[in-house]
Short mmCIF file of C-alpha atoms in Angstrom, two decimals:
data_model
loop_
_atom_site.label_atom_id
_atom_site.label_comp_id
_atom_site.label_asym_id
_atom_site.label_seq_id
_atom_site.Cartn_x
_atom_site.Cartn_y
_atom_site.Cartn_z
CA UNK N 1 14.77 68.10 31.83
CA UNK N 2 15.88 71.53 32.81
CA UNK N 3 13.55 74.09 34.74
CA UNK N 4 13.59 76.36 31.27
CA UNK N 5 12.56 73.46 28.92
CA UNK N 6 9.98 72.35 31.34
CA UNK N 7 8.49 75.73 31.56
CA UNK N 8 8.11 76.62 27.99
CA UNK N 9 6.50 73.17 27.35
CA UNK N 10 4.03 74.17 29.86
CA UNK N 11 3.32 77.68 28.61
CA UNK N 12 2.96 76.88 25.35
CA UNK N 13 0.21 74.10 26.31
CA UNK N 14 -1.88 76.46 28.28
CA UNK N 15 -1.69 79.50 25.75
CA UNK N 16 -3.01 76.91 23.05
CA UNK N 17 -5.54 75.40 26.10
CA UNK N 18 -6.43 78.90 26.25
CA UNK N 19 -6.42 80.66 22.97
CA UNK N 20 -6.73 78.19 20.43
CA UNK N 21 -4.73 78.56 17.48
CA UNK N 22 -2.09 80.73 18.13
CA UNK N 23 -0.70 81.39 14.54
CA UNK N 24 -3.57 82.79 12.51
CA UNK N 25 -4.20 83.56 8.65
CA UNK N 26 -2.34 82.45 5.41
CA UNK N 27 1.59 82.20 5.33
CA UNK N 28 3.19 84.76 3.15
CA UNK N 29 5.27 83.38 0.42
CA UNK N 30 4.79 79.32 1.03
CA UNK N 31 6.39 78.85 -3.06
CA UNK N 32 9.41 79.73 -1.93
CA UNK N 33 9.84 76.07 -0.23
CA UNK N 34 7.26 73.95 -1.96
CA UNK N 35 9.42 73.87 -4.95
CA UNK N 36 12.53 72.16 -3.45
CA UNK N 37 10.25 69.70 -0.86
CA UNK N 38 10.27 65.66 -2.44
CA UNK N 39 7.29 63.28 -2.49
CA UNK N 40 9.66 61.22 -0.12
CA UNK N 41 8.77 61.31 3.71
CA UNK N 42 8.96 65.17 5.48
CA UNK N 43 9.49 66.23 8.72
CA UNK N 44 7.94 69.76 9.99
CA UNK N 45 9.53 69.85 13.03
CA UNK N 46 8.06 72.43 15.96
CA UNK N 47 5.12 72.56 13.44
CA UNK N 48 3.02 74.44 16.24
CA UNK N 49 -1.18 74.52 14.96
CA UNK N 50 -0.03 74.64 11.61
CA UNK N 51 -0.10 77.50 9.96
CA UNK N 52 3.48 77.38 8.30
CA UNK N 53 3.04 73.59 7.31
CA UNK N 54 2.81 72.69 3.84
CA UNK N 55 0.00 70.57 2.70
CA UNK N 56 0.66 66.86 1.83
CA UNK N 57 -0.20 63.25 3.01
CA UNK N 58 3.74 62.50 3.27
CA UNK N 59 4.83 64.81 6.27
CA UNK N 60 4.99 64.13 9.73
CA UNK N 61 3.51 66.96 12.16
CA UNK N 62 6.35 66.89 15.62
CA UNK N 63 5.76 69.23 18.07
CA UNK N 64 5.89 69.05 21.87
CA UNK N 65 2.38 70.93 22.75
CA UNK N 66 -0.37 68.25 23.00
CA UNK N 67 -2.54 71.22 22.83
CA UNK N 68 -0.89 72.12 19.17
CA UNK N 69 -1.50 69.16 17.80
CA UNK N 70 -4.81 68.82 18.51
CA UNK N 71 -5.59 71.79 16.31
CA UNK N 72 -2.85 71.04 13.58
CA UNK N 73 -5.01 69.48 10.98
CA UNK N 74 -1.99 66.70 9.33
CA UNK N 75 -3.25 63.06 9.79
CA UNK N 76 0.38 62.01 10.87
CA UNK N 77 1.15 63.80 14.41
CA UNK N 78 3.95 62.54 16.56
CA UNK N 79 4.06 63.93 20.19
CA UNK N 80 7.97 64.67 20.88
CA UNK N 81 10.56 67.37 21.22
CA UNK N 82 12.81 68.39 18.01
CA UNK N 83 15.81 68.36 20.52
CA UNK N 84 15.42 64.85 21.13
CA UNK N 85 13.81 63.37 17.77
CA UNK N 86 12.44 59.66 17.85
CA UNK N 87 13.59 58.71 14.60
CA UNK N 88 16.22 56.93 13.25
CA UNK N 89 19.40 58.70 11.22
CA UNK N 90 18.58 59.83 7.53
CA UNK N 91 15.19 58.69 7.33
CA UNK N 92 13.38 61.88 5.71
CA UNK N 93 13.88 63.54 2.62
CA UNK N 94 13.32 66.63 3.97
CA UNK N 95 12.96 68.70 7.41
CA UNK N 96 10.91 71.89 8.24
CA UNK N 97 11.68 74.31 11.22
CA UNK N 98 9.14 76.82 9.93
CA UNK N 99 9.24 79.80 12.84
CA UNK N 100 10.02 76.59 15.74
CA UNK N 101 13.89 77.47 16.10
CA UNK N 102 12.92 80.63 17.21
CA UNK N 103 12.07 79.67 20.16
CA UNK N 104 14.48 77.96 21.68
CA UNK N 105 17.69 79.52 23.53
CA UNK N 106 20.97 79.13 21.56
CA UNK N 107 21.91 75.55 22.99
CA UNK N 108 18.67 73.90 22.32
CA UNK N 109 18.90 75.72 18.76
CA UNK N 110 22.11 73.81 17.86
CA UNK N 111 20.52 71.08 19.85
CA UNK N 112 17.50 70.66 16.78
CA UNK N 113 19.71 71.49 14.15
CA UNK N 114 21.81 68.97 14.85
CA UNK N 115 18.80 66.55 15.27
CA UNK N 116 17.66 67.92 11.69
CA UNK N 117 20.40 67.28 10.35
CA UNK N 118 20.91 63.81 11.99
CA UNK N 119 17.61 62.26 10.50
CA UNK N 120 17.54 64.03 7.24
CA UNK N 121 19.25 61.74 4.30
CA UNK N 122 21.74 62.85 2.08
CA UNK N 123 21.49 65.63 -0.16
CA UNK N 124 18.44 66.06 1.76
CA UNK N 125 16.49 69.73 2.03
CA UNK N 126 16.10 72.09 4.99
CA UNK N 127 14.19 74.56 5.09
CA UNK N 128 14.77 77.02 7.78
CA UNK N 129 12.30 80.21 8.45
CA UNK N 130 13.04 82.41 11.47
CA UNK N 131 12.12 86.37 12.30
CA UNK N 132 15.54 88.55 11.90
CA UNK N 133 16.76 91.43 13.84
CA UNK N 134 15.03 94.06 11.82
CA UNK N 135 11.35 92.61 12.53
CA UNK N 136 9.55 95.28 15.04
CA UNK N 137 9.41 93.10 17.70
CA UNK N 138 12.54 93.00 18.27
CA UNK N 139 13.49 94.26 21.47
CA UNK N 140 10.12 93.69 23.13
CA UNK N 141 10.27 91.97 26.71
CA UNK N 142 13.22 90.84 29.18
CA UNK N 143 16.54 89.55 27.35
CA UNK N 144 17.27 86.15 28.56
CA UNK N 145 20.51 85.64 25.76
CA UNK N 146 21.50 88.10 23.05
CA UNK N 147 18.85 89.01 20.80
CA UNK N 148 16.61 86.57 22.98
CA UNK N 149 13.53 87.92 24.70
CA UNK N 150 10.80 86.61 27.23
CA UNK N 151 7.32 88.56 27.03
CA UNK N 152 4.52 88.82 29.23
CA UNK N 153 3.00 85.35 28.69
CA UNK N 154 5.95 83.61 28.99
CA UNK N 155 7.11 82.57 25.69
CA UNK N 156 10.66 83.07 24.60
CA UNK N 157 11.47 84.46 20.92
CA UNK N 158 14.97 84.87 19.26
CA UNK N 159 15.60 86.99 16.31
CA UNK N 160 18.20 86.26 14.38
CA UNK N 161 20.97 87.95 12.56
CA UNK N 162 22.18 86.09 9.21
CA UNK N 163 25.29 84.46 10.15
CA UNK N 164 23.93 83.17 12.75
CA UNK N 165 22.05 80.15 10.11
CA UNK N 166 24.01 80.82 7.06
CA UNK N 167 26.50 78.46 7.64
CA UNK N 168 25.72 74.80 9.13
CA UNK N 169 27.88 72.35 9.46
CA UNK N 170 26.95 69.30 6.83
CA UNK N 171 25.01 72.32 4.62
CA UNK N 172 25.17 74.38 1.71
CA UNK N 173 22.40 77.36 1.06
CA UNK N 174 20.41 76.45 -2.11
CA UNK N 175 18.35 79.70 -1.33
CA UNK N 176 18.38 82.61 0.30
CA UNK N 177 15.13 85.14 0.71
CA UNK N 178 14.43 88.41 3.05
CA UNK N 179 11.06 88.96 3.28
CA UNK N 180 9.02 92.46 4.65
CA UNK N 181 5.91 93.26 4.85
CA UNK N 182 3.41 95.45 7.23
CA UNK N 183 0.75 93.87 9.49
CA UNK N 184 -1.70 96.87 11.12
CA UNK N 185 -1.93 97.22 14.98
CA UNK N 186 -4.89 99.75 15.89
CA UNK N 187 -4.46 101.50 12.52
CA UNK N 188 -0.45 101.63 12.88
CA UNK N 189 1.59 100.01 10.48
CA UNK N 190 4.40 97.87 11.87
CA UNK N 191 7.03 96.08 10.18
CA UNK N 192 7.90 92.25 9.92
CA UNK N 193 11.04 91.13 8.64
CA UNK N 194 11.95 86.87 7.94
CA UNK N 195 14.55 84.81 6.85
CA UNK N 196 14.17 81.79 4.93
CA UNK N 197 16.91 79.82 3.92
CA UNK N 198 16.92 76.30 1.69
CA UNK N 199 19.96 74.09 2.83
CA UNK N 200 20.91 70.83 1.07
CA UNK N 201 22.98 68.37 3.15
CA UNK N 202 26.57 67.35 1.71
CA UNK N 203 25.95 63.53 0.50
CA UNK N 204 28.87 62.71 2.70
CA UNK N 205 28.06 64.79 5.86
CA UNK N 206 28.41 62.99 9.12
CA UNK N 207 25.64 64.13 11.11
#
């Protein structure tokens, strides 16, 4: 395991340990994925404490915090990290990264995707949702990669610009949304800005 893996496992275990739930309140705009998500077996992979997860009885909760778990309220919870995923090829009907890609640097990005992609079955749905470049946190912290930032406790966030998920190998874009809205800090409007993209895997992608 590299130092940089190691180290965000670690940080993100204590700042659960310590705050609790990190990811607080309702998720804007959940219908825009429900809709395309089967009764057959999901994967929310990098599902954190939970806030982005859809409910249902058929998805499996993966994330790599012991600490997340514990507060992520699915029955099914699998300790593991989406760059290495325990499963077998094309054995879920559909796969989440709901905000969990970015947070990785750009190799262990391509690294999940390709594990997505890997266990998802044919003409399968993922559903990818990510902060973009226009969000107003951009910018905020040290750059580790381009448009990659560390902040002050330690966790590293990517924003993302639109080609850089448009086109995936073994995918075509069912659906496409840009999403804005304003959250208040001390009575100051700032603006967030997210990507969410539908893919459906080719039914003869090698993956």
């Amino acid at each position: 395991m590299r130092l940089m893996e190691k180290s965000q496992m670690v940080t993100w275990d204590r700042e659960y340990h310590r705050k609790g739930k990190l990811w607080r309140g309702e998720s804007r705009d959940v219908g825009i994925i429900t809709p395309f998500l089967s009764s057959g077996p999901i994967l929310d992979s990098g599902c954190g404490n939970g806030k982005y997860s859809p409910p249902g009885d058929n998805i499996i909760s993966l994330d790599f915090s012991r600490n997340a778990l514990i507060l992520h309220p699915s029955k099914l919870k699998v300790l593991g990290d989406m760059r290495y995923l325990p499963f077998r090829d094309a054995v879920f009907s559909s796969v989440l990264f709901m905000h969990s890609l970015d947070h990785l640097v750009a190799e262990e990005r391509r690294a999940a995707l390709n594990e997505g992609l890997r266990v998802l079955k044919p003409e399968g749905i993922m559903a990818v949702r990510v902060f973009s470049r226009s969000d107003f946190r951009y910018g905020k912290g040290k750059e580790v990669e381009e448009g990659t930032f560390i902040r002050g406790n330690g966790i590293i966030t990517h924003y993302f610009k639109l080609e850089e998920i448009e086109s995936l190998s073994g995918m075509k874009i069912e659906r496409f949304d840009k999403i804005n809205y304003y959250i208040n800090i001390l009575n100051k409007k700032y603006m967030r800005e997210e990507f969410i993209i539908i893919f459906k895997k080719y039914k003869y992608s090698n993956s």
